[in-house]
mmCIF file of C-alpha atoms in Angstrom:
data_model
loop_
_atom_site.group_PDB
_atom_site.id
_atom_site.type_symbol
_atom_site.label_atom_id
_atom_site.label_comp_id
_atom_site.label_asym_id
_atom_site.label_seq_id
_atom_site.Cartn_x
_atom_site.Cartn_y
_atom_site.Cartn_z
ATOM 1 C CA MET A 24 4.102 3.628 11.921
ATOM 2 C CA ALA A 25 6.135 0.568 10.964
ATOM 3 C CA TYR A 26 5.692 -2.678 12.891
ATOM 4 C CA ALA A 27 8.229 -5.476 13.238
ATOM 5 C CA GLY A 28 8.023 -7.773 10.227
ATOM 6 C CA SER A 29 5.738 -5.455 8.287
ATOM 7 C CA ARG A 30 6.232 -4.165 4.755
ATOM 8 C CA THR A 31 4.723 -0.725 4.343
ATOM 9 C CA MET A 32 4.186 1.835 1.609
ATOM 10 C CA ASN A 33 2.510 5.133 2.486
ATOM 11 C CA VAL A 34 2.577 8.150 0.143
ATOM 12 C CA GLY A 35 0.693 11.349 1.021
ATOM 13 C CA THR A 36 -1.216 12.768 -1.936
ATOM 14 C CA TRP A 37 -3.215 15.771 -3.075
ATOM 15 C CA LEU A 38 -5.363 14.598 -5.987
ATOM 16 C CA LEU A 39 -8.549 15.729 -7.690
ATOM 17 C CA PRO A 40 -10.791 13.199 -9.478
ATOM 18 C CA ASP A 41 -9.054 13.908 -12.808
ATOM 19 C CA ASP A 42 -5.726 13.047 -11.169
ATOM 20 C CA GLU A 43 -7.185 9.837 -9.759
ATOM 21 C CA GLY A 44 -8.366 8.886 -13.239
ATOM 22 C CA ALA A 45 -4.943 9.524 -14.760
ATOM 23 C CA PHE A 46 -3.304 7.373 -12.064
ATOM 24 C CA ASP A 47 -5.813 4.575 -12.683
ATOM 25 C CA LEU A 48 -5.192 4.640 -16.449
ATOM 26 C CA ALA A 49 -1.425 4.433 -15.891
ATOM 27 C CA LEU A 50 -1.956 1.554 -13.481
ATOM 28 C CA ARG A 51 -4.016 -0.308 -16.106
ATOM 29 C CA ASP A 52 -1.194 -0.094 -18.602
ATOM 30 C CA THR A 53 0.712 -2.416 -16.264
ATOM 31 C CA PHE A 54 -2.184 -4.309 -14.671
ATOM 32 C CA PRO A 55 -5.197 -4.460 -17.023
ATOM 33 C CA GLY A 56 -7.059 -6.655 -14.547
ATOM 34 C CA ALA A 57 -6.818 -4.267 -11.607
ATOM 35 C CA GLY A 58 -10.199 -3.815 -9.896
ATOM 36 C CA TRP A 59 -11.080 -1.351 -7.137
ATOM 37 C CA GLN A 60 -13.398 -2.058 -4.237
ATOM 38 C CA CYS A 61 -15.773 0.700 -3.244
ATOM 39 C CA SER A 62 -16.144 1.743 0.374
ATOM 40 C CA GLN A 63 -19.716 2.544 1.356
ATOM 41 C CA PRO A 64 -20.449 4.936 4.229
ATOM 42 C CA GLY A 65 -22.214 3.706 7.328
ATOM 43 C CA PRO A 66 -21.993 0.570 9.510
ATOM 44 C CA LEU A 67 -20.279 -2.511 8.097
ATOM 45 C CA GLY A 68 -22.768 -4.699 6.245
ATOM 46 C CA LEU A 69 -25.388 -1.986 5.819
ATOM 47 C CA HIS A 70 -24.508 -1.366 2.168
ATOM 48 C CA PRO A 71 -23.315 -3.783 -0.554
ATOM 49 C CA VAL A 72 -19.645 -3.494 -1.458
ATOM 50 C CA HIS A 73 -18.604 -3.975 -5.070
ATOM 51 C CA LEU A 74 -15.535 -4.682 -7.156
ATOM 52 C CA HIS A 75 -15.409 -2.063 -9.919
ATOM 53 C CA GLY A 76 -13.559 -1.952 -13.208
ATOM 54 C CA SER A 77 -12.165 1.511 -12.543
ATOM 55 C CA LEU A 78 -11.110 3.719 -9.657
ATOM 56 C CA THR A 79 -13.597 6.389 -10.786
ATOM 57 C CA ASN A 80 -16.523 3.986 -10.535
ATOM 58 C CA ALA A 81 -15.397 2.779 -7.124
ATOM 59 C CA MET A 82 -15.116 6.341 -5.822
ATOM 60 C CA THR A 83 -18.563 7.331 -7.093
ATOM 61 C CA CYS A 84 -20.436 4.172 -6.090
ATOM 62 C CA GLY A 85 -23.240 5.055 -3.691
ATOM 63 C CA GLY A 86 -22.584 8.782 -3.898
ATOM 64 C CA ARG A 87 -19.397 10.580 -2.995
ATOM 65 C CA GLY A 88 -16.681 8.132 -1.974
ATOM 66 C CA VAL A 89 -13.817 8.959 0.358
ATOM 67 C CA GLN A 90 -11.643 5.927 -0.334
ATOM 68 C CA ALA A 91 -11.264 2.828 -2.496
ATOM 69 C CA PHE A 92 -9.296 -0.394 -2.107
ATOM 70 C CA LEU A 93 -7.171 -2.509 -4.428
ATOM 71 C CA HIS A 94 -6.802 -6.209 -3.602
ATOM 72 C CA LEU A 95 -3.269 -7.584 -3.872
ATOM 73 C CA PRO A 96 -2.011 -9.567 -5.639
ATOM 74 C CA ILE A 97 -3.707 -8.030 -8.671
ATOM 75 C CA GLY A 98 -6.551 -10.311 -9.769
ATOM 76 C CA ALA A 99 -6.924 -11.930 -6.353
ATOM 77 C CA SER A 100 -10.127 -13.861 -5.765
ATOM 78 C CA LEU A 101 -12.939 -11.871 -4.166
ATOM 79 C CA PRO A 102 -13.439 -11.701 -0.396
ATOM 80 C CA SER A 103 -16.856 -13.095 0.551
ATOM 81 C CA ALA A 104 -18.318 -9.678 1.385
ATOM 82 C CA VAL A 105 -17.579 -8.189 -2.062
ATOM 83 C CA THR A 106 -19.779 -8.600 -5.146
ATOM 84 C CA LEU A 107 -19.139 -7.714 -8.767
ATOM 85 C CA ALA A 108 -20.266 -4.446 -10.321
ATOM 86 C CA ASP A 109 -21.800 -4.596 -13.798
ATOM 87 C CA ASP A 110 -19.477 -5.768 -16.594
ATOM 88 C CA VAL A 111 -16.630 -6.698 -14.228
ATOM 89 C CA PRO A 112 -15.257 -10.206 -14.831
ATOM 90 C CA LEU A 113 -14.868 -12.557 -11.909
ATOM 91 C CA PRO A 114 -11.228 -12.607 -10.746
ATOM 92 C CA ASP A 115 -9.906 -16.089 -10.108
ATOM 93 C CA GLY A 116 -6.443 -15.462 -8.698
ATOM 94 C CA PRO A 117 -4.992 -16.474 -5.329
ATOM 95 C CA PRO A 118 -6.507 -15.276 -2.048
ATOM 96 C CA VAL A 119 -6.090 -11.629 -1.052
ATOM 97 C CA ALA A 120 -2.750 -11.126 0.718
ATOM 98 C CA ALA A 121 -2.851 -7.332 1.195
ATOM 99 C CA ILE A 122 -5.221 -4.439 0.571
ATOM 100 C CA MET A 123 -4.021 -1.106 -0.808
ATOM 101 C CA GLN A 124 -5.977 1.998 0.181
ATOM 102 C CA LEU A 125 -6.385 5.174 -1.826
ATOM 103 C CA LEU A 126 -7.793 7.740 0.572
ATOM 104 C CA ARG A 127 -9.215 10.703 -1.315
ATOM 105 C CA SER A 128 -7.980 14.266 -0.804
ATOM 106 C CA THR A 129 -10.814 16.483 0.429
ATOM 107 C CA ARG A 130 -11.671 20.183 0.492
ATOM 108 C CA ARG A 131 -12.629 21.217 4.024
ATOM 109 C CA HIS A 132 -13.217 24.413 5.895
ATOM 110 C CA ASP A 133 -12.117 25.514 9.345
ATOM 111 C CA PRO A 134 -13.270 25.401 12.049
ATOM 112 C CA GLY A 135 -14.301 21.791 12.413
ATOM 113 C CA GLY A 136 -12.809 20.462 9.185
ATOM 114 C CA THR A 137 -16.219 19.671 7.693
ATOM 115 C CA TYR A 138 -16.358 18.502 4.116
ATOM 116 C CA CYS A 139 -16.741 20.800 1.087
ATOM 117 C CA ASP A 140 -16.931 19.562 -2.492
ATOM 118 C CA HIS A 141 -14.320 20.098 -5.200
ATOM 119 C CA ASP A 142 -16.282 22.900 -6.856
ATOM 120 C CA ALA A 143 -14.173 26.078 -6.820
ATOM 121 C CA ARG A 144 -17.425 28.091 -6.762
ATOM 122 C CA TYR A 145 -18.405 26.632 -3.374
ATOM 123 C CA GLN A 146 -19.050 29.419 -0.867
ATOM 124 C CA HIS A 147 -17.519 28.430 2.453
ATOM 125 C CA PRO A 148 -19.916 29.429 5.224
ATOM 126 C CA GLU A 149 -17.238 30.342 7.746
ATOM 127 C CA GLY A 150 -13.498 30.131 8.247
ATOM 128 C CA SER A 151 -10.825 29.467 5.677
ATOM 129 C CA ALA A 152 -10.828 26.533 3.278
ATOM 130 C CA HIS A 153 -8.042 23.983 3.065
ATOM 131 C CA PHE A 154 -7.338 20.920 0.912
ATOM 132 C CA ASP A 155 -6.638 17.907 3.096
ATOM 133 C CA ALA A 156 -4.126 15.285 1.933
ATOM 134 C CA GLY A 157 -5.118 11.741 1.081
ATOM 135 C CA ARG A 158 -2.770 8.787 0.798
ATOM 136 C CA LEU A 159 -1.874 5.666 -1.129
ATOM 137 C CA ALA A 160 -0.983 3.047 1.461
ATOM 138 C CA VAL A 161 -0.525 -0.669 1.952
ATOM 139 C CA ARG A 162 0.913 -2.895 4.697
ATOM 140 C CA TRP A 163 1.414 -6.616 5.029
ATOM 141 C CA PHE A 164 3.444 -8.900 7.291
ATOM 142 C CA ALA A 165 6.141 -10.990 5.657
ATOM 143 C CA ASP A 166 5.730 -13.970 7.999
ATOM 144 C CA GLU A 167 1.991 -14.160 7.231
ATOM 145 C CA VAL A 168 2.111 -14.147 3.430
ATOM 146 C CA GLY A 169 5.093 -16.405 2.739
ATOM 147 C CA ASP A 170 8.146 -15.870 0.550
ATOM 148 C CA SER A 171 6.481 -16.388 -2.832
ATOM 149 C CA ALA A 172 3.589 -13.983 -2.162
ATOM 150 C CA GLN A 173 6.001 -11.549 -0.541
ATOM 151 C CA GLN A 174 7.964 -11.208 -3.772
ATOM 152 C CA VAL A 175 4.785 -10.651 -5.785
ATOM 153 C CA LEU A 176 3.494 -8.035 -3.346
ATOM 154 C CA GLN A 177 6.768 -6.145 -3.349
ATOM 155 C CA ARG A 178 6.949 -6.139 -7.142
ATOM 156 C CA GLN A 179 3.346 -5.007 -7.552
ATOM 157 C CA ALA A 180 3.562 -2.341 -4.846
ATOM 158 C CA ARG A 181 6.610 -0.870 -6.602
ATOM 159 C CA ALA A 182 4.770 -0.869 -9.943
ATOM 160 C CA ILE A 183 1.707 0.836 -8.418
ATOM 161 C CA ARG A 184 3.913 3.456 -6.821
ATOM 162 C CA SER A 185 5.599 3.995 -10.189
ATOM 163 C CA ALA A 186 2.186 4.654 -11.769
ATOM 164 C CA LEU A 187 1.531 7.269 -9.098
ATOM 165 C CA MET A 188 4.942 8.856 -9.616
ATOM 166 C CA ALA A 189 4.375 8.996 -13.377
ATOM 167 C CA THR A 190 1.073 10.865 -13.065
ATOM 168 C CA THR A 191 1.904 13.250 -10.206
ATOM 169 C CA ARG A 192 4.769 15.548 -9.249
ATOM 170 C CA PRO A 193 6.572 16.262 -5.962
ATOM 171 C CA ALA A 194 4.538 18.662 -3.808
ATOM 172 C CA ARG A 195 6.881 21.579 -3.110
ATOM 173 C CA ILE A 196 5.263 23.206 -0.097
ATOM 174 C CA LYS A 197 6.137 25.228 2.980
ATOM 175 C CA ASP A 198 4.423 26.125 6.249
ATOM 176 C CA ALA A 199 3.782 29.565 7.697
ATOM 177 C CA ASN A 200 7.336 29.680 9.090
ATOM 178 C CA GLY A 201 8.927 28.841 5.740
ATOM 179 C CA ARG A 202 9.779 25.248 6.658
ATOM 180 C CA ARG A 203 9.479 22.885 3.707
ATOM 181 C CA LEU A 204 7.750 19.514 3.726
ATOM 182 C CA THR A 205 8.864 16.769 1.366
ATOM 183 C CA GLY A 206 7.633 13.307 0.440
ATOM 184 C CA TYR A 207 4.125 14.237 -0.730
ATOM 185 C CA ARG A 208 2.779 14.083 -4.290
ATOM 186 C CA ILE A 209 0.325 16.376 -6.033
ATOM 187 C CA GLY A 210 -1.587 15.827 -9.277
ATOM 188 C CA PRO A 211 -1.599 18.388 -12.122
ATOM 189 C CA ALA A 212 -5.319 19.153 -11.705
ATOM 190 C CA ALA A 213 -4.925 19.571 -7.949
ATOM 191 C CA GLN A 214 -1.911 21.851 -8.378
ATOM 192 C CA ALA A 215 -3.784 24.002 -10.904
ATOM 193 C CA MET A 216 -6.729 24.302 -8.500
ATOM 194 C CA VAL A 217 -4.445 25.293 -5.608
ATOM 195 C CA GLU A 218 -2.606 27.866 -7.741
ATOM 196 C CA THR A 219 -5.876 29.336 -9.028
ATOM 197 C CA THR A 220 -7.752 29.521 -5.728
ATOM 198 C CA GLY A 221 -4.874 30.014 -3.280
ATOM 199 C CA ILE A 222 -6.355 27.342 -1.019
ATOM 200 C CA LEU A 223 -4.020 26.086 1.721
ATOM 201 C CA LEU A 224 -2.923 22.469 1.826
ATOM 202 C CA GLY A 225 -3.527 20.442 4.961
ATOM 203 C CA ARG A 226 -2.509 17.148 6.480
ATOM 204 C CA ALA A 227 -3.324 15.316 9.714
ATOM 205 C CA GLY A 228 -3.788 17.785 12.544
ATOM 206 C CA LEU A 229 -3.803 21.556 12.153
ATOM 207 C CA GLN A 230 -0.772 21.963 9.911
ATOM 208 C CA ARG A 231 -1.345 24.131 6.847
ATOM 209 C CA PHE A 232 0.962 24.622 3.885
ATOM 210 C CA GLN A 233 1.165 26.616 0.708
ATOM 211 C CA LEU A 234 2.854 25.849 -2.563
ATOM 212 C CA ASP A 235 6.471 26.981 -2.617
#
């Protein structure tokens, strides 16, 4: 949902870890200093939160991650709650003006939508499996960041989106009634998994789709 004065980017995605890695490598071609913040499960403050040198490391920190965050502008100075992972240089840029989220796509099974892993050999105990969409999203408010930061955020958000576009393809999908859904992206590894297993694609709610 857009709010007055906000600048928003939100792209639905179906990605496997290999696709996330390809996106991160493409991003580093443009922004070598990009660092990803891990997101630990559990109550805030219970686990240390780190700035990692790669998206893969951020997603695997502390076990299986479900999301990671990119501080904008790229190279922004660390928030007080975040510490450095091993071999990550201390960023010394301006304060954080926006935070981009990469929410991971997840294999789940109905009923209940409980989590399964990405292993195609996983035996689902009941119901039919589906592959839930993640997203790449960011929002900031123009009147809070100022004109100069606003221009930087817009330029960097476009470049990050371009890295995603370069490493994914449009998800051509349809629901059970043949209606097509547009605007989502799917990675090559994720598409190959879907084509091989026949798993349905999901998004928020109970909607299910198949590749067209």
